[in-house]
CSV table of N, CA, C and O in Angstrom, one decimal:
chain,number,residue,atom,x,y,z
A,1,UNK,N,68.6,-3.7,-0.2
A,1,UNK,CA,67.9,-4.7,0.6
A,1,UNK,C,68.7,-5.2,1.8
A,1,UNK,O,68.2,-5.4,2.8
A,2,UNK,N,70.0,-5.3,1.6
A,2,UNK,CA,70.9,-5.7,2.7
A,2,UNK,C,70.9,-4.7,3.9
A,2,UNK,O,70.9,-5.1,5.0
A,3,UNK,N,70.9,-3.4,3.5
A,3,UNK,CA,70.9,-2.4,4.6
A,3,UNK,C,69.7,-2.5,5.4
A,3,UNK,O,69.7,-2.2,6.6
A,4,UNK,N,68.5,-2.8,4.8
A,4,UNK,CA,67.3,-2.9,5.5
A,4,UNK,C,67.3,-4.1,6.5
A,4,UNK,O,66.8,-4.0,7.7
A,5,UNK,N,67.9,-5.2,6.1
A,5,UNK,CA,68.0,-6.3,7.0
A,5,UNK,C,68.9,-6.0,8.2
A,5,UNK,O,68.6,-6.3,9.3
A,6,UNK,N,70.0,-5.3,7.9
A,6,UNK,CA,70.9,-4.9,9.0
A,6,UNK,C,70.3,-4.0,10.0
A,6,UNK,O,70.5,-4.2,11.2
A,7,UNK,N,69.5,-3.1,9.6
A,7,UNK,CA,68.8,-2.2,10.5
A,7,UNK,C,67.8,-2.9,11.3
A,7,UNK,O,67.6,-2.6,12.5
A,8,UNK,N,67.1,-3.9,10.7
A,8,UNK,CA,66.1,-4.7,11.4
A,8,UNK,C,66.8,-5.5,12.5
A,8,UNK,O,66.3,-5.7,13.6
A,9,UNK,N,68.0,-6.0,12.2
A,9,UNK,CA,68.7,-6.8,13.2
A,9,UNK,C,69.2,-5.9,14.3
A,9,UNK,O,69.1,-6.3,15.5
A,10,UNK,N,69.7,-4.7,14.0
A,10,UNK,CA,70.1,-3.8,15.1
A,10,UNK,C,68.9,-3.4,16.0
A,10,UNK,O,69.0,-3.4,17.2
A,11,UNK,N,67.7,-3.2,15.4
A,11,UNK,CA,66.6,-2.8,16.1
A,11,UNK,C,66.1,-4.0,17.0
A,11,UNK,O,65.8,-3.8,18.2
A,12,UNK,N,66.1,-5.2,16.5
A,12,UNK,CA,65.8,-6.4,17.3
A,12,UNK,C,66.8,-6.6,18.4
A,12,UNK,O,66.4,-6.9,19.6
A,13,UNK,N,68.0,-6.3,18.2
A,13,UNK,CA,69.1,-6.5,19.2
A,13,UNK,C,68.8,-5.4,20.3
A,13,UNK,O,68.9,-5.8,21.5
A,14,UNK,N,68.6,-4.2,19.9
A,14,UNK,CA,68.3,-3.2,20.9
A,14,UNK,C,67.1,-3.5,21.8
A,14,UNK,O,67.1,-3.3,23.0
A,15,UNK,N,66.0,-4.0,21.2
A,15,UNK,CA,64.8,-4.3,21.9
A,15,UNK,C,65.1,-5.5,22.9
A,15,UNK,O,64.7,-5.4,24.0
A,16,UNK,N,65.9,-6.5,22.5
A,16,UNK,CA,66.3,-7.6,23.4
A,16,UNK,C,67.1,-7.1,24.5
A,16,UNK,O,67.0,-7.5,25.7
A,17,UNK,N,68.0,-6.1,24.3
A,17,UNK,CA,68.8,-5.6,25.3
A,17,UNK,C,68.0,-4.8,26.4
A,17,UNK,O,68.2,-4.9,27.6
A,18,UNK,N,67.0,-4.1,25.9
A,18,UNK,CA,66.1,-3.4,26.8
A,18,UNK,C,65.3,-4.3,27.7
A,18,UNK,O,65.2,-4.2,28.9
A,19,UNK,N,64.8,-5.4,27.0
A,19,UNK,CA,64.0,-6.4,27.8
A,19,UNK,C,64.9,-7.1,28.8
A,19,UNK,O,64.5,-7.3,29.9
A,20,UNK,N,66.1,-7.4,28.4
A,20,UNK,CA,67.0,-8.1,29.3
A,20,UNK,C,67.4,-7.2,30.5
A,20,UNK,O,67.5,-7.7,31.6
A,21,UNK,N,67.6,-5.9,30.2
A,21,UNK,CA,67.9,-5.0,31.3
A,21,UNK,C,66.8,-4.9,32.3
A,21,UNK,O,67.0,-4.9,33.5
A,22,UNK,N,65.6,-4.7,31.9
A,22,UNK,CA,64.5,-4.7,32.8
A,22,UNK,C,64.2,-6.0,33.5
A,22,UNK,O,63.9,-6.0,34.7
A,23,UNK,N,64.5,-7.1,32.9
A,23,UNK,CA,64.4,-8.4,33.6
A,23,UNK,C,65.4,-8.5,34.7
A,23,UNK,O,65.0,-8.9,35.8
A,24,UNK,N,66.6,-8.1,34.5
A,24,UNK,CA,67.6,-8.1,35.5
A,24,UNK,C,67.2,-7.2,36.7
A,24,UNK,O,67.4,-7.5,37.9
A,25,UNK,N,66.7,-6.0,36.3
A,25,UNK,CA,66.4,-5.0,37.4
A,25,UNK,C,65.2,-5.6,38.2
A,25,UNK,O,65.2,-5.4,39.5
A,26,UNK,N,64.3,-6.2,37.6
A,26,UNK,CA,63.1,-6.8,38.4
A,26,UNK,C,63.6,-7.9,39.3
A,26,UNK,O,63.0,-8.1,40.4
A,27,UNK,N,64.6,-8.7,38.9
A,27,UNK,CA,65.1,-9.8,39.7
A,27,UNK,C,66.0,-9.3,40.9
A,27,UNK,O,66.0,-9.9,41.9
A,28,UNK,N,66.6,-8.1,40.7
A,28,UNK,CA,67.5,-7.6,41.8
A,28,UNK,C,66.7,-6.8,42.8
A,28,UNK,O,67.1,-6.8,44.0
A,29,UNK,N,65.6,-6.2,42.5
A,29,UNK,CA,64.8,-5.4,43.5
A,29,UNK,C,64.4,-6.1,44.8
A,29,UNK,O,64.6,-5.5,45.8
A,30,UNK,N,64.0,-7.3,44.8
A,30,UNK,CA,63.7,-8.0,46.1
A,30,UNK,C,64.9,-8.2,46.9
A,30,UNK,O,64.8,-8.1,48.1
A,31,UNK,N,66.0,-8.4,46.3
A,31,UNK,CA,67.3,-8.6,47.0
A,31,UNK,C,67.7,-7.3,47.7
A,31,UNK,O,68.1,-7.3,48.9
A,32,UNK,N,67.6,-6.2,46.9
A,32,UNK,CA,67.9,-4.9,47.5
A,32,UNK,C,67.0,-4.5,48.6
A,32,UNK,O,67.4,-4.0,49.6
A,33,UNK,N,65.7,-4.9,48.5
A,33,UNK,CA,64.8,-4.6,49.6
A,33,UNK,C,65.1,-5.3,50.9
A,33,UNK,O,65.1,-4.7,52.0
A,34,UNK,N,65.5,-6.6,50.8
A,34,UNK,CA,65.9,-7.3,52.0
A,34,UNK,C,67.1,-6.8,52.6
A,34,UNK,O,67.2,-6.7,53.8
A,35,UNK,N,68.1,-6.3,51.8
A,35,UNK,CA,69.3,-5.7,52.4
A,35,UNK,C,69.0,-4.4,53.0
A,35,UNK,O,69.6,-4.0,54.0
A,36,UNK,N,68.1,-3.6,52.5
A,36,UNK,CA,67.7,-2.4,53.1
A,36,UNK,C,67.1,-2.6,54.5
A,36,UNK,O,67.3,-1.9,55.5
A,37,UNK,N,66.2,-3.7,54.6
A,37,UNK,CA,65.6,-4.0,55.9
A,37,UNK,C,66.7,-4.5,56.9
A,37,UNK,O,66.7,-4.1,58.1
A,38,UNK,N,67.7,-5.2,56.4
A,38,UNK,CA,68.8,-5.7,57.3
A,38,UNK,C,69.6,-4.5,57.8
A,38,UNK,O,70.0,-4.4,58.9
A,39,UNK,N,69.9,-3.5,56.9
A,39,UNK,CA,70.6,-2.3,57.3
A,39,UNK,C,69.8,-1.5,58.3
A,39,UNK,O,70.4,-1.0,59.2
A,40,UNK,N,68.5,-1.4,58.1
A,40,UNK,CA,67.7,-0.7,59.1
A,40,UNK,C,67.8,-1.4,60.5
A,40,UNK,O,67.9,-0.7,61.5
A,41,UNK,N,67.7,-2.7,60.5
A,41,UNK,CA,67.8,-3.4,61.8
A,41,UNK,C,69.2,-3.2,62.4
A,41,UNK,O,69.3,-3.1,63.7
A,42,UNK,N,70.2,-3.3,61.6
A,42,UNK,CA,71.5,-3.1,62.2
A,42,UNK,C,71.7,-1.7,62.8
A,42,UNK,O,72.2,-1.5,63.9
A,43,UNK,N,71.1,-0.7,62.1
A,43,UNK,CA,71.2,0.7,62.6
A,43,UNK,C,70.4,0.8,63.9
A,43,UNK,O,70.8,1.5,64.8
A,44,UNK,N,69.2,0.1,64.0
A,44,UNK,CA,68.4,0.1,65.2
A,44,UNK,C,69.2,-0.5,66.4
A,44,UNK,O,69.2,0.0,67.5
A,45,UNK,N,69.8,-1.6,66.1
A,45,UNK,CA,70.5,-2.3,67.2
A,45,UNK,C,71.8,-1.6,67.6
A,45,UNK,O,72.2,-1.7,68.8
A,46,UNK,N,72.3,-0.7,66.8
A,46,UNK,CA,73.5,0.1,67.1
A,46,UNK,C,73.0,1.5,67.7
A,46,UNK,O,73.8,2.4,67.9
A,47,UNK,N,71.7,1.6,67.9
A,47,UNK,CA,71.1,2.9,68.4
A,47,UNK,C,71.3,4.1,67.5
A,47,UNK,O,71.5,5.2,68.0
A,48,UNK,N,71.4,3.9,66.2
A,48,UNK,CA,71.6,5.0,65.3
A,48,UNK,C,70.2,5.5,64.8
A,48,UNK,O,70.2,6.7,64.4
A,49,UNK,N,69.2,4.7,64.9
A,49,UNK,CA,67.8,5.2,64.6
A,49,UNK,C,66.9,4.8,65.8
A,49,UNK,O,67.2,3.8,66.5
A,50,UNK,N,65.9,5.5,66.0
A,50,UNK,CA,65.0,5.2,67.1
A,50,UNK,C,63.9,4.2,66.7
A,50,UNK,O,63.7,3.8,65.6
A,51,UNK,N,63.2,3.7,67.7
A,51,UNK,CA,62.1,2.7,67.6
A,51,UNK,C,61.0,3.1,66.6
A,51,UNK,O,60.6,2.4,65.7
A,52,UNK,N,60.6,4.4,66.7
A,52,UNK,CA,59.5,4.9,65.9
A,52,UNK,C,59.9,4.9,64.4
A,52,UNK,O,59.1,4.6,63.5
A,53,UNK,N,61.1,5.3,64.1
A,53,UNK,CA,61.6,5.3,62.8
A,53,UNK,C,61.7,3.9,62.2
A,53,UNK,O,61.3,3.7,61.0
A,54,UNK,N,62.1,3.0,63.0
A,54,UNK,CA,62.2,1.6,62.5
A,54,UNK,C,60.8,1.1,62.2
A,54,UNK,O,60.5,0.4,61.2
A,55,UNK,N,59.8,1.3,63.1
A,55,UNK,CA,58.4,0.9,62.9
A,55,UNK,C,57.9,1.5,61.6
A,55,UNK,O,57.2,0.8,60.8
A,56,UNK,N,58.1,2.8,61.4
A,56,UNK,CA,57.6,3.5,60.3
A,56,UNK,C,58.2,2.9,59.0
A,56,UNK,O,57.5,2.7,58.0
A,57,UNK,N,59.5,2.7,58.9
A,57,UNK,CA,60.1,2.2,57.7
A,57,UNK,C,59.9,0.8,57.4
A,57,UNK,O,59.8,0.4,56.2
A,58,UNK,N,59.8,-0.1,58.4
A,58,UNK,CA,59.5,-1.5,58.2
A,58,UNK,C,58.0,-1.7,58.1
A,58,UNK,O,57.6,-2.8,57.7
A,59,UNK,N,57.2,-0.7,58.4
A,59,UNK,CA,55.7,-0.8,58.3
A,59,UNK,C,55.2,-2.0,59.2
A,59,UNK,O,54.5,-2.9,58.7
A,60,UNK,N,55.6,-2.0,60.4
A,60,UNK,CA,55.1,-3.0,61.4
A,60,UNK,C,54.2,-2.3,62.4
A,60,UNK,O,54.2,-1.1,62.5
A,61,UNK,N,53.4,-3.1,63.1
A,61,UNK,CA,52.5,-2.5,64.1
A,61,UNK,C,53.3,-2.1,65.3
A,61,UNK,O,54.3,-2.7,65.6
A,62,UNK,N,52.8,-1.1,66.0
A,62,UNK,CA,53.5,-0.6,67.1
A,62,UNK,C,53.6,-1.5,68.3
A,62,UNK,O,54.5,-1.4,69.1
A,63,UNK,N,52.7,-2.5,68.4
A,63,UNK,CA,52.7,-3.4,69.5
A,63,UNK,C,53.8,-4.5,69.3
A,63,UNK,O,54.2,-5.2,70.3
A,64,UNK,N,54.4,-4.6,68.1
A,64,UNK,CA,55.4,-5.6,67.9
A,64,UNK,C,56.7,-5.2,68.6
A,64,UNK,O,57.0,-4.0,68.7
A,65,UNK,N,57.5,-6.2,69.0
A,65,UNK,CA,58.8,-5.9,69.6
A,65,UNK,C,59.8,-5.8,68.4
A,65,UNK,O,60.1,-6.7,67.8
A,66,UNK,N,60.3,-4.6,68.3
A,66,UNK,CA,61.3,-4.4,67.1
A,66,UNK,C,62.5,-5.2,67.2
A,66,UNK,O,63.1,-5.7,66.2
A,67,UNK,N,63.0,-5.6,68.4
A,67,UNK,CA,64.1,-6.4,68.6
A,67,UNK,C,63.9,-7.8,68.0
A,67,UNK,O,64.7,-8.4,67.3
A,68,UNK,N,62.7,-8.4,68.3
A,68,UNK,CA,62.4,-9.7,67.8
A,68,UNK,C,62.2,-9.7,66.3
A,68,UNK,O,62.6,-10.6,65.6
A,69,UNK,N,61.6,-8.6,65.8
A,69,UNK,CA,61.4,-8.5,64.4
A,69,UNK,C,62.8,-8.4,63.7
A,69,UNK,O,63.0,-9.0,62.7
A,70,UNK,N,63.7,-7.6,64.3
A,70,UNK,CA,65.0,-7.5,63.7
A,70,UNK,C,65.8,-8.8,63.8
A,70,UNK,O,66.5,-9.2,62.8
A,71,UNK,N,65.6,-9.6,64.9
A,71,UNK,CA,66.3,-10.9,65.0
A,71,UNK,C,65.8,-11.8,63.8
A,71,UNK,O,66.6,-12.5,63.2
A,72,UNK,N,64.5,-11.8,63.6
A,72,UNK,CA,64.0,-12.6,62.5
A,72,UNK,C,64.5,-12.2,61.1
A,72,UNK,O,64.9,-13.0,60.3
A,73,UNK,N,64.6,-10.8,60.9
A,73,UNK,CA,65.1,-10.3,59.6
A,73,UNK,C,66.5,-10.6,59.4
A,73,UNK,O,67.0,-11.0,58.3
A,74,UNK,N,67.3,-10.5,60.5
A,74,UNK,CA,68.8,-10.7,60.3
A,74,UNK,C,69.1,-12.2,60.2
A,74,UNK,O,70.1,-12.5,59.6
A,75,UNK,N,68.3,-13.1,60.7
A,75,UNK,CA,68.5,-14.5,60.5
A,75,UNK,C,68.2,-15.0,59.1
A,75,UNK,O,68.7,-16.0,58.6
A,76,UNK,N,67.2,-14.3,58.5
A,76,UNK,CA,66.8,-14.8,57.1
A,76,UNK,C,67.7,-14.3,56.0
A,76,UNK,O,68.6,-13.5,56.2
């Protein structure tokens, strides 16, 4: 009977670890996305990527001024 309780506790612990891991991953993803946008803007301002690549990756309209969009992203 005791071995059954121990295995149930191990299974419950493993389930909680999996849930905790996914919770942490979901909380980190928006932070990673904002840093990716900042890195894209820095590369654009250093002339490492061109305007069309920035527009494509940030999914902004072509009429928008990429420099002003990057200024807004870098300030936030």
